[in-house]
């Protein structure tokens, strides 16, 4: 695309966490959008940015009005300018309308205008067309670089695209990278392909597990999810997390995997605890014989060894979900060992994608983000992508 002398409207995901004094506590999402912004600026364009921040419609003030002070994007202006090496960043206290249009018209090329929180407009989350049309007046070109919200059909993430002709809309570089890396797993994986799944509940990951069984060679199931599979097979899992209504589903997933020739790897043992607490008494135990009053909160030593072998023999690795309650140091060992093994496999030449949610937090916490091939910025969006769903934010650009 030719950005020279163009006003380029970019949907970014600047939904960053702020502390009580409105300092940004993690600017990962902002940094992820910088390459696209810099590219447009360096090629002679001006950048108009829109993003949401938090849930201002849900968390209104006592009198029912929007809590502008808490959710304004103005808090991000100074840091954004710093990240862009001092490029001027102007702020418009409105998302759309006359004032915004005037500021866009007056915006010098080489500079940035940040619009107010898209979710201050009640139509945004409903995909309101009039709002999307008003947004479309704020740029000659529309780029979507907000992978983290690509699974939502909101005015700024999807609907706005319909007001731009095909040659005047496209993906930003973050979006491009997310899609290309996910496709290295989904479409063109080098085999063996191993998916490592974990996290709390089977019910959150049913679609993912079903989809994975269609195309992976090995499926590792750790975390709280695993106990539903053990119970379904007649194991004693004590007080571990179990979804009683998903026992049949667990058995049918195991059968489906068998039919398809997919090898399922469940943890042979667990680190069990007598309370859901970092200070609980703990010991290792087979997952078929967990006593009442005890619960599995991390995978055990044998499981770590088994999973390690599978991961190191893989050419493509996808990881979604921790192996245990890694937020408590006493139960972080399994997740840590898997993270280190994924890094080791990557060093040996495997492609590794950390696909969303708490496994991303775990990789970042361990400082291993640079030692895996790609860490996705989009939790829910990546999950939906891997589940095979067409994301509205992607579809809208292609239409
Ligand atoms: P998810 O968002 O589905 O990836 O789940 C992540 C959550 O699963 C984390 O907060 C973990 O603490 C939790 N989790 C992982 N393993 C277990 C377990 N064995 N028992 C209870 N919760 C777990």
XYZ file of N, CA, C and O in Angstrom, residues 1 3 27 38 51 55 108 110 117 175 206 217 227 252 258 282 284 301 306 314 342-343 389:
92
model
N 0.837 -1.209 0.000
C 0.000 0.000 0.000
C 0.866 1.252 0.000
O 1.939 1.252 0.587
N 1.359 4.716 1.432
C 0.906 5.517 2.574
C 1.242 7.006 2.433
O 0.895 7.797 3.297
N 3.382 -2.917 28.969
C 3.122 -2.229 27.688
C 3.301 -3.154 26.481
O 3.435 -2.691 25.350
N 5.191 2.795 12.841
C 6.451 3.361 12.317
C 6.520 3.249 10.800
O 7.013 4.148 10.122
N -8.535 2.419 19.695
C -8.421 1.224 20.532
C -9.484 1.286 21.622
O -10.012 2.348 21.920
N -13.410 -2.052 30.263
C -14.841 -2.233 29.982
C -15.653 -1.071 30.543
O -16.398 -1.221 31.530
N -0.558 16.725 10.836
C 0.547 16.739 9.879
C 1.026 15.319 9.573
O 0.965 14.435 10.432
N 3.519 12.326 9.276
C 4.639 12.031 10.171
C 4.249 12.095 11.643
O 5.073 11.838 12.516
N -11.156 6.230 23.689
C -11.612 4.848 23.860
C -12.863 4.518 23.021
O -13.924 5.109 23.215
N -0.843 -8.289 13.116
C -1.900 -9.186 12.649
C -1.308 -10.194 11.659
O -1.587 -11.400 11.732
N -12.990 -27.676 24.970
C -13.567 -28.785 24.186
C -13.319 -28.605 22.691
O -12.790 -29.498 22.023
N -0.085 -34.845 15.843
C 0.400 -36.221 15.999
C 0.355 -36.632 17.471
O 0.031 -37.758 17.810
N -7.670 -34.359 35.117
C -8.327 -35.230 36.106
C -9.689 -35.733 35.627
O -10.115 -36.820 36.009
N -15.041 -39.888 24.799
C -15.213 -39.829 23.339
C -14.025 -39.132 22.684
O -13.643 -39.477 21.565
N -7.828 -42.135 19.242
C -7.403 -43.493 18.882
C -7.741 -43.777 17.413
O -6.908 -44.263 16.648
N 2.302 -31.547 50.677
C 2.305 -32.082 49.307
C 3.047 -33.411 49.225
O 3.876 -33.718 50.079
N 4.016 -36.654 45.873
C 3.758 -37.139 44.518
C 2.868 -38.373 44.580
O 2.931 -39.140 45.554
N 6.805 -35.685 38.658
C 8.145 -35.847 38.066
C 8.145 -36.802 36.875
O 8.829 -36.582 35.878
N 8.138 -37.825 30.901
C 7.440 -38.341 29.705
C 7.174 -37.209 28.695
O 7.415 -37.366 27.497
N 9.656 -33.460 18.798
C 8.701 -32.781 17.902
C 9.389 -31.729 17.056
O 10.350 -31.098 17.474
N 10.250 -26.599 26.023
C 9.824 -26.016 24.747
C 10.947 -25.101 24.216
O 11.262 -25.121 23.019
N 11.583 -24.358 25.116
C 12.702 -23.497 24.703
C 13.859 -24.341 24.169
O 14.480 -24.010 23.148
N -12.107 -21.237 13.697
C -13.156 -20.249 13.440
C -12.623 -19.118 12.573
O -11.483 -18.699 12.739
